[in-house]
PDB file of C-alpha atoms in Angstrom:
ATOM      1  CA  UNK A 243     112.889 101.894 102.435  1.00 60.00           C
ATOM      2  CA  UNK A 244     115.496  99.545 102.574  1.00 70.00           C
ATOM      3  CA  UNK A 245     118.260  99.514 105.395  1.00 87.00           C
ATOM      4  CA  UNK A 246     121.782  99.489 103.529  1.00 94.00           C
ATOM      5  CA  UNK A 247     124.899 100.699 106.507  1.00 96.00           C
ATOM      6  CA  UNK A 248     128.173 100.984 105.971  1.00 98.00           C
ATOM      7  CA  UNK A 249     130.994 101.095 108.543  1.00 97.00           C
ATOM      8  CA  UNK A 250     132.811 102.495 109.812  1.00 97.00           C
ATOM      9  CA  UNK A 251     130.965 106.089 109.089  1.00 97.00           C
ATOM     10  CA  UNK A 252     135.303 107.540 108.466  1.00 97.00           C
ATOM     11  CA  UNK A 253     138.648 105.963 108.854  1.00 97.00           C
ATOM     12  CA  UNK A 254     142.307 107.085 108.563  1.00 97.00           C
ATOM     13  CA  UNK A 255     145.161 105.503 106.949  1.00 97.00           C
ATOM     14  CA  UNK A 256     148.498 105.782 106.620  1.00 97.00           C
ATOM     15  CA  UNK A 257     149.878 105.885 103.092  1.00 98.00           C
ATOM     16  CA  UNK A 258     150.703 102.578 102.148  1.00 97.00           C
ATOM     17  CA  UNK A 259     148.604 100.902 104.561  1.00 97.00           C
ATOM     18  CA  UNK A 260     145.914  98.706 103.311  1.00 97.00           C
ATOM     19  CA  UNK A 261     142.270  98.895 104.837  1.00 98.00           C
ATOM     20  CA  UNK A 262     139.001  98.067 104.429  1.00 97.00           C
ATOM     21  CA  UNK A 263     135.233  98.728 105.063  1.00 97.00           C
ATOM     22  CA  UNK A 264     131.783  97.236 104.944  1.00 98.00           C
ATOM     23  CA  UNK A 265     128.075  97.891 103.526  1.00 97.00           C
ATOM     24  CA  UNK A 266     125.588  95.831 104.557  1.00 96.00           C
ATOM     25  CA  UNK A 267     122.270  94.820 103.350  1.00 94.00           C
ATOM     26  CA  UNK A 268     118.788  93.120 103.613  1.00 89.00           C
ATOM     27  CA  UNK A 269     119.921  89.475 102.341  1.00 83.00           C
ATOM     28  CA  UNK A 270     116.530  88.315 100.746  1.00 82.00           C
ATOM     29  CA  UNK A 271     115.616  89.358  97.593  1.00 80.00           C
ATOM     30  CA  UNK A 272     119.137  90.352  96.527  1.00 84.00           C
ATOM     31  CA  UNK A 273     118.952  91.692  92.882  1.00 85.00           C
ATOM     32  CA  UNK A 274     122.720  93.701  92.752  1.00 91.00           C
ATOM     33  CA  UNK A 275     125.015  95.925  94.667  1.00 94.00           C
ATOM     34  CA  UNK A 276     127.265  99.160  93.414  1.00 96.00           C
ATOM     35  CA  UNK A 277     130.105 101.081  94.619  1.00 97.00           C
ATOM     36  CA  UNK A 278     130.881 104.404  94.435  1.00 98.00           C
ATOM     37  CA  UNK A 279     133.401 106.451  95.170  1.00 98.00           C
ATOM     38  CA  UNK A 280     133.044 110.112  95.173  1.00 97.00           C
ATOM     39  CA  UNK A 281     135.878 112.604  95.776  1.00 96.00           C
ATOM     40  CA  UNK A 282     135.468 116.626  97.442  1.00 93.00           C
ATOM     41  CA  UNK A 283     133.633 118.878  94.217  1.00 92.00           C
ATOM     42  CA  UNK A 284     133.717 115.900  91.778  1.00 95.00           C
ATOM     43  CA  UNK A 285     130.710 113.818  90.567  1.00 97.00           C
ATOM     44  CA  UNK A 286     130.659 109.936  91.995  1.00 97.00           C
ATOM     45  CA  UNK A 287     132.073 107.207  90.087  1.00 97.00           C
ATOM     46  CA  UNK A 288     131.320 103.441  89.600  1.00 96.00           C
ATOM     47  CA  UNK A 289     133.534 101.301  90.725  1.00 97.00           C
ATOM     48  CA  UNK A 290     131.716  97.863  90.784  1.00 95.00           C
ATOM     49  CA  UNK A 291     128.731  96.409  90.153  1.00 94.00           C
ATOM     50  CA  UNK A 292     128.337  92.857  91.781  1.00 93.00           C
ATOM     51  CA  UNK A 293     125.602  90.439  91.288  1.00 90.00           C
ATOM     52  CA  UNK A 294     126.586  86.822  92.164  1.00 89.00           C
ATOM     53  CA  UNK A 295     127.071  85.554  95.646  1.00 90.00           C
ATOM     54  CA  UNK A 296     130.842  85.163  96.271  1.00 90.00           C
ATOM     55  CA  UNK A 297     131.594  87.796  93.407  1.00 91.00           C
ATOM     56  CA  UNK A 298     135.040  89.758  93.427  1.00 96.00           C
ATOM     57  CA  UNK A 299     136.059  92.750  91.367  1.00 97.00           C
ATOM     58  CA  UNK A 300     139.166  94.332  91.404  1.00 97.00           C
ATOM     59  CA  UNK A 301     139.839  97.227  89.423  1.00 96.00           C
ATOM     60  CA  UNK A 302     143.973  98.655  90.335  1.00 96.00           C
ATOM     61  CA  UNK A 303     144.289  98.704  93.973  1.00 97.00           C
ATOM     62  CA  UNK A 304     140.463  98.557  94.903  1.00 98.00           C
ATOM     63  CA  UNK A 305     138.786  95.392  95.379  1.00 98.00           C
ATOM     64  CA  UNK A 306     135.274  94.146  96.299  1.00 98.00           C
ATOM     65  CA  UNK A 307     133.801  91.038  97.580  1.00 97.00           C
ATOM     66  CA  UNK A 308     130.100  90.386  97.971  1.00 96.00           C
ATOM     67  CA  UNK A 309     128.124  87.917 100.320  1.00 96.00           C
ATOM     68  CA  UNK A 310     124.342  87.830  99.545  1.00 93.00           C
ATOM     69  CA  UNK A 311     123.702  85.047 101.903  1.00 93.00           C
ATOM     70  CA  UNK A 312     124.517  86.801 104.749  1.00 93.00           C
ATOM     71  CA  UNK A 313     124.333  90.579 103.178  1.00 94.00           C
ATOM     72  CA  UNK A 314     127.239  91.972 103.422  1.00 95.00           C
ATOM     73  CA  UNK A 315     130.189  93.293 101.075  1.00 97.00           C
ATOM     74  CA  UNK A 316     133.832  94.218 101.628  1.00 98.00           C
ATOM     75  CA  UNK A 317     135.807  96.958  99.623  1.00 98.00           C
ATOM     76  CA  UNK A 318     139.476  96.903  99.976  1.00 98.00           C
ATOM     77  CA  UNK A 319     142.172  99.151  99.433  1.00 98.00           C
ATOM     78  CA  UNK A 320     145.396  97.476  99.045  1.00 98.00           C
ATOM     79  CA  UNK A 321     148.605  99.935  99.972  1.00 97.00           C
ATOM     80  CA  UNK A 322     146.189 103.416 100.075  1.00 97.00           C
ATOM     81  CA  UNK A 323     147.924 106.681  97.984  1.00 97.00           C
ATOM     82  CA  UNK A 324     146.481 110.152  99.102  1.00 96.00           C
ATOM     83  CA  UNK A 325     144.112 110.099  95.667  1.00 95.00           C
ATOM     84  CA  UNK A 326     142.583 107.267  97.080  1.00 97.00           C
ATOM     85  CA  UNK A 327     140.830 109.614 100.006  1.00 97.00           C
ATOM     86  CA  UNK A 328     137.300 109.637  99.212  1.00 98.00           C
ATOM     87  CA  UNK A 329     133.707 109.059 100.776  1.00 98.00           C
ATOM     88  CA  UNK A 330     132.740 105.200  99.362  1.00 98.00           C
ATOM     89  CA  UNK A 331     129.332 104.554  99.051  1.00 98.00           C
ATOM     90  CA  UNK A 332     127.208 101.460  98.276  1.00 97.00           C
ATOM     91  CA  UNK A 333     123.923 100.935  97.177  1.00 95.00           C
ATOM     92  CA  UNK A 334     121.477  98.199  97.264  1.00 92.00           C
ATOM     93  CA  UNK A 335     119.759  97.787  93.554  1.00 87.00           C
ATOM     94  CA  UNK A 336     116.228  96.485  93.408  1.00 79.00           C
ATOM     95  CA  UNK A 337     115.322  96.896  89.387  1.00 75.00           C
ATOM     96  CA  UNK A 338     115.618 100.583  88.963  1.00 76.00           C
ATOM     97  CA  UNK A 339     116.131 101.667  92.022  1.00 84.00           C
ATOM     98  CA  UNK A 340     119.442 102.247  94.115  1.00 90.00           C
ATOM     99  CA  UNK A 341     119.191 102.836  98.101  1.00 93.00           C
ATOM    100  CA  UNK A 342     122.774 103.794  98.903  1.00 96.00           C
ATOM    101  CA  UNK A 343     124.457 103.776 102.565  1.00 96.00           C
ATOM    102  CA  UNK A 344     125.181 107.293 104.242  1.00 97.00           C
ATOM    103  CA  UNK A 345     129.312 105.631 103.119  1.00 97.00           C
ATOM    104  CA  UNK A 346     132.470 105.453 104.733  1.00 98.00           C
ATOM    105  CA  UNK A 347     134.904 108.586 104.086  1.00 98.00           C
ATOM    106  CA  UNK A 348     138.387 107.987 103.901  1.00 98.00           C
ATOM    107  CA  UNK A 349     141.368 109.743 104.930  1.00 98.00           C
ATOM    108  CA  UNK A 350     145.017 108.807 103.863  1.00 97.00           C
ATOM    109  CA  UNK A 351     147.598 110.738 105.509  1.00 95.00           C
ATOM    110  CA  UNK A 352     150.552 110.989 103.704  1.00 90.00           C
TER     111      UNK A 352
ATOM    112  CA  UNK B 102     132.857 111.304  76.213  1.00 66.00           C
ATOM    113  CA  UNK B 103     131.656 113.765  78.444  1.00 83.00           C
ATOM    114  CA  UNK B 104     129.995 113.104  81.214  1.00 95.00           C
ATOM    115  CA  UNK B 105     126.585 114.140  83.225  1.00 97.00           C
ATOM    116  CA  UNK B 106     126.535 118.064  83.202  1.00 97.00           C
ATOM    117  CA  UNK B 107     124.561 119.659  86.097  1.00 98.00           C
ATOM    118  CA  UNK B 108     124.271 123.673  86.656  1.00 97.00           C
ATOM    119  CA  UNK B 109     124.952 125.471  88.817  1.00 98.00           C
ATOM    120  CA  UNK B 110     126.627 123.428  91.325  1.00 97.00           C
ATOM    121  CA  UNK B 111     126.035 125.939  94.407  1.00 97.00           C
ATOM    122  CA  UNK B 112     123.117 127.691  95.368  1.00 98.00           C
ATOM    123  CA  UNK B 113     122.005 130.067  97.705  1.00 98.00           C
ATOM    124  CA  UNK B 114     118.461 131.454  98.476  1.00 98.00           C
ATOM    125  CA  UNK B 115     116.472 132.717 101.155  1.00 97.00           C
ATOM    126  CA  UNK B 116     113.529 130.650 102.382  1.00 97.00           C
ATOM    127  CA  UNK B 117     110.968 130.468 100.239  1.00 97.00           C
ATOM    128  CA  UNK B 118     112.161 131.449  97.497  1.00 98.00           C
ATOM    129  CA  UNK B 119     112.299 130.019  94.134  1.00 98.00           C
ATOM    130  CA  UNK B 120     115.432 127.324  92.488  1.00 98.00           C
ATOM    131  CA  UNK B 121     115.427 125.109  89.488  1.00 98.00           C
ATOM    132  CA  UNK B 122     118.556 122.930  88.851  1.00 98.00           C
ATOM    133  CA  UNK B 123     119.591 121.644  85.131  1.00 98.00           C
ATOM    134  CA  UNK B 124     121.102 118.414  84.154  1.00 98.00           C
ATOM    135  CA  UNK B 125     121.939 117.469  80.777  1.00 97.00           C
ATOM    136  CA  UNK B 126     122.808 113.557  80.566  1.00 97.00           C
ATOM    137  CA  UNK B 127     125.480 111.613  79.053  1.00 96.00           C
ATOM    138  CA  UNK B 128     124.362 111.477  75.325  1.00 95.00           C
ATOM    139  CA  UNK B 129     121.887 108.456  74.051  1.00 92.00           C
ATOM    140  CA  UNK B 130     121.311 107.447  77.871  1.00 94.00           C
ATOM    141  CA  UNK B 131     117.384 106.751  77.702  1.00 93.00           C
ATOM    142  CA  UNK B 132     116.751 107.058  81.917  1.00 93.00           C
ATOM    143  CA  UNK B 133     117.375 109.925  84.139  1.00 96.00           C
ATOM    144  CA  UNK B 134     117.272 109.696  87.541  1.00 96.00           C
ATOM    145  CA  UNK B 135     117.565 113.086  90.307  1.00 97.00           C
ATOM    146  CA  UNK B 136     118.532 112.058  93.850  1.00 97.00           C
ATOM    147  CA  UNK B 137     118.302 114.057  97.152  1.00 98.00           C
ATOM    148  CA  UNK B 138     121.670 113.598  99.455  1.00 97.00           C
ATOM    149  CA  UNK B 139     120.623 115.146 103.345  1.00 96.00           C
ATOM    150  CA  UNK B 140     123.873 115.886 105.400  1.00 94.00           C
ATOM    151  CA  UNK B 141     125.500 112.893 106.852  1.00 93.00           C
ATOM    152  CA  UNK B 142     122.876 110.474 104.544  1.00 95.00           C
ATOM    153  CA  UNK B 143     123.087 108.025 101.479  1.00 96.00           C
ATOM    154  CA  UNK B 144     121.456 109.858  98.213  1.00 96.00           C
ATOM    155  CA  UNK B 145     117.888 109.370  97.743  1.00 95.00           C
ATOM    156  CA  UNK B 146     116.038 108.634  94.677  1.00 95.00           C
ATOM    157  CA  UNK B 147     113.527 111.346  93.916  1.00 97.00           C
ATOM    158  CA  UNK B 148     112.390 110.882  90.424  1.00 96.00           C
ATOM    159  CA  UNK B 149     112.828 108.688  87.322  1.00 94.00           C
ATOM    160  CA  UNK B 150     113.189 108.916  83.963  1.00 95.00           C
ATOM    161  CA  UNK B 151     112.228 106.797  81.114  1.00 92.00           C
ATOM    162  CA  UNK B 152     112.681 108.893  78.245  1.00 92.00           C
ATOM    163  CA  UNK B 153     110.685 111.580  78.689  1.00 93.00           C
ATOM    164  CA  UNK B 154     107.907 110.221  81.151  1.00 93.00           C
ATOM    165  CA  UNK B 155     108.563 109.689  84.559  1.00 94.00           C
ATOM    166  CA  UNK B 156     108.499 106.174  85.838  1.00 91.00           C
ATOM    167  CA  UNK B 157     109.100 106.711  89.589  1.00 91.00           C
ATOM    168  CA  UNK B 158     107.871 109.726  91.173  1.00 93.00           C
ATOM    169  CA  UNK B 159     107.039 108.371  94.458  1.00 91.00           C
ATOM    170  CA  UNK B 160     109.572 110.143  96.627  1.00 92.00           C
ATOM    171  CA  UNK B 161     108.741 113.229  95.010  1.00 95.00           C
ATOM    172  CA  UNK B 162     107.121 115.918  97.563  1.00 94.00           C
ATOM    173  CA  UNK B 163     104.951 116.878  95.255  1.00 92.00           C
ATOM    174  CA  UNK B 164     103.636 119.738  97.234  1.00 95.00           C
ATOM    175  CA  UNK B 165     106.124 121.905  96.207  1.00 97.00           C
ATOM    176  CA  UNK B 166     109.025 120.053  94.128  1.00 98.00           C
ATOM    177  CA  UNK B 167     108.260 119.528  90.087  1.00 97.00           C
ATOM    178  CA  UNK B 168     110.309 118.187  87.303  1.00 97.00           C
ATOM    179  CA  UNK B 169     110.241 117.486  83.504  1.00 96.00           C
ATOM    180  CA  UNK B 170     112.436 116.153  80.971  1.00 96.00           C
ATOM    181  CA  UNK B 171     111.658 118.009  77.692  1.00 84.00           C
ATOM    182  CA  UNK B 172     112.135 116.084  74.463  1.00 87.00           C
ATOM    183  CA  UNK B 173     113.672 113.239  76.327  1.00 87.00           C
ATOM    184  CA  UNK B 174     117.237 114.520  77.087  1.00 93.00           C
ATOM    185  CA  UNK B 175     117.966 117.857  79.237  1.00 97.00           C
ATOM    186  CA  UNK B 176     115.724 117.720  82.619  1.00 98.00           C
ATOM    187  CA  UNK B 177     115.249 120.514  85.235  1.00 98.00           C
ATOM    188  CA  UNK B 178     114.568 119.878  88.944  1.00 98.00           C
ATOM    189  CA  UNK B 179     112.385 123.073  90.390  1.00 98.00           C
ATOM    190  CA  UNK B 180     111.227 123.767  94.217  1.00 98.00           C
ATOM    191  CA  UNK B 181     108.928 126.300  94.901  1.00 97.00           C
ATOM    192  CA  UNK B 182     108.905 127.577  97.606  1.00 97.00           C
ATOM    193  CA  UNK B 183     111.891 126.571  99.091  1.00 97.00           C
ATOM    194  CA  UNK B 184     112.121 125.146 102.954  1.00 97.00           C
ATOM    195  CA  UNK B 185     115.127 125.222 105.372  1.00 97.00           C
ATOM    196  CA  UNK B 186     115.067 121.410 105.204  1.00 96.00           C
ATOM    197  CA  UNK B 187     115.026 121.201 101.138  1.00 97.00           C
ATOM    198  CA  UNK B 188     119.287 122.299 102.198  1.00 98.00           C
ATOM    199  CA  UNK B 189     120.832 119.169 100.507  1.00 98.00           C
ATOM    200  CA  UNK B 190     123.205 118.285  97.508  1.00 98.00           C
ATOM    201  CA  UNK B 191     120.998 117.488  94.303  1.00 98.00           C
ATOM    202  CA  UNK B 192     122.407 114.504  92.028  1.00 98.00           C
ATOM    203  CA  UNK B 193     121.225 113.770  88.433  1.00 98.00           C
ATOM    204  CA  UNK B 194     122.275 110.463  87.249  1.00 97.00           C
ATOM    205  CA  UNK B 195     121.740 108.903  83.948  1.00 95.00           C
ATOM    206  CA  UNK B 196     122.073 105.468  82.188  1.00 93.00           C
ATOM    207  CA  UNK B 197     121.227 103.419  79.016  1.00 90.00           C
ATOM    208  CA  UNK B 198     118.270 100.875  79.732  1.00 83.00           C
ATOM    209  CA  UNK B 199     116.958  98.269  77.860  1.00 75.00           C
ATOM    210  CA  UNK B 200     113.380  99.103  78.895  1.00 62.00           C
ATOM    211  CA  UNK B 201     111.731  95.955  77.376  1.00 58.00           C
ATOM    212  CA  UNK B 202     114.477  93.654  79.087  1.00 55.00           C
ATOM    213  CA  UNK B 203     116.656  95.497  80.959  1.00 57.00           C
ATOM    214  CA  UNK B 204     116.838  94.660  84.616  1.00 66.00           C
ATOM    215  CA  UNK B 205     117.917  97.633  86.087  1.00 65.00           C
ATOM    216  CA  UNK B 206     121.475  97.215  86.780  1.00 78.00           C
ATOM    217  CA  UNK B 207     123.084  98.775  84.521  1.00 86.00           C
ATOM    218  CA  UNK B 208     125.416 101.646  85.942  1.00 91.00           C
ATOM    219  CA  UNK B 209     124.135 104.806  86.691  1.00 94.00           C
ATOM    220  CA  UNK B 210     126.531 107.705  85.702  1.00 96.00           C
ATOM    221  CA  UNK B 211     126.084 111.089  88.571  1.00 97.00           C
ATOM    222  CA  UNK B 212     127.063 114.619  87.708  1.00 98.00           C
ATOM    223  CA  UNK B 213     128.797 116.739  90.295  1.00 97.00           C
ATOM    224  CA  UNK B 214     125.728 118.173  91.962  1.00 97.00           C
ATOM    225  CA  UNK B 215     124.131 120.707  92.888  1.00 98.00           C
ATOM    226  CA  UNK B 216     124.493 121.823  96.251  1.00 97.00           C
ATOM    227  CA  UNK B 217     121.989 123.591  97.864  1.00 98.00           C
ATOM    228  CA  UNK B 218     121.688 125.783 101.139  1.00 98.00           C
ATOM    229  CA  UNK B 219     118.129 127.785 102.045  1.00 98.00           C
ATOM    230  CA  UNK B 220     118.637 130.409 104.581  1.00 97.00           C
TER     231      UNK B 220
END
């Protein structure tokens, strides 16, 4: 079993603020790590997958940044919107398989 | 394109009882994948898909949990009997792998789940 955390476990923002979270992850043997984000009563989507050390993917106001060397990641939300409140997960991908963090929930408070 | 279908998405039974959950992937996607979410935990992977044989069943409890995938597409999930602890949101995923070279990163695409709760 492989130990993937995030923090923190929930956060609130205001709307508009920007913010930002981390998974981290066993730094040897890195093969690729995914986002998710997954909303109240809908199914999780994919928001990156990042392979290379020093990777970043941006996709509108979300970005993510990846550091295999030291195991870690950072997901960003630039300027947060109510729509944007969400539990984010990430998981560690070794071949097939996907061990995912228990994610960080977000709240944006209009 | 629509996406991973999963029925029903809440369930309610008594102790050992009885369930079976559906999933019916995205169309042409070759591996299926169930996880197991526990309250206030990441999802777990309990089974895999290649086609229709599974590839990982490790984390299956195989005591009293079961699953097929028929013909390669539709799978069903089934616990029998049910235990307080089996309470937990079920996720099917899918994806399209290239078996013979793929590494395994391609996406995997969830349904909404199933959630669970065993009285």
């Amino acid at each position: 079993i492989l130990n993937v955390e995030q923090s923190p476990q929930s956060l609130h923002v205001q709307e508009g603020d920007s913010t930002n979270f981390t998974c981290s992850f066993p730094s040897s043997n890195f093969y690729a790590l995914h986002w998710y984000r997954w909303e109240t009563a809908k199914s999780p989507e994919a928001l990156f997958v990042m392979t290379l050390n020093g990777d970043e993917k941006k996709k509108g106001r979300i970005s993510a940044t990846l550091n295999t060397k030291e195991g870690y990641s950072y997901l960003y939300i630039k300027g947060s919107q109510p729509e944007d409140s969400a539990t984010y997960l990430c998981a560690f991908n070794v071949y097939y398989k996907l061990s995912f963090g228990a994610g960080t929930t977000v709240t944006v408070r209009a | 394109e629509a996406g991973v279908v999963q029925s029903p998405r809440y369930k309610i039974i008594e102790k050992k009882q009885p369930v079976a959950f559906w999933c019916n992937p995205i169309s042409g996607h070759n591996t299926l994948y169930w996880y197991r979410q526990n309250l206030g935990q990441g999802p777990e992977l309990l089974i895999r898909y290649e086609n229709e044989e599974a590839v990982d069943d490790s984390q299956l409890p195989k005591d009293r949990f079961s699953a097929e995938r028929l013909k390669g597409v539709d799978s069903t999930l089934k616990i029998q009997p049910a235990e307080l602890g089996d309470s937990a949101v079920y996720l099917c995923a899918s994806s399209f792998s290239r078996l013979t070279s793929g590494d395994g990163q391609e996406t995997q695409y969830f349904g909404p789940g199933t959630r669970l709760l065993v009285l």
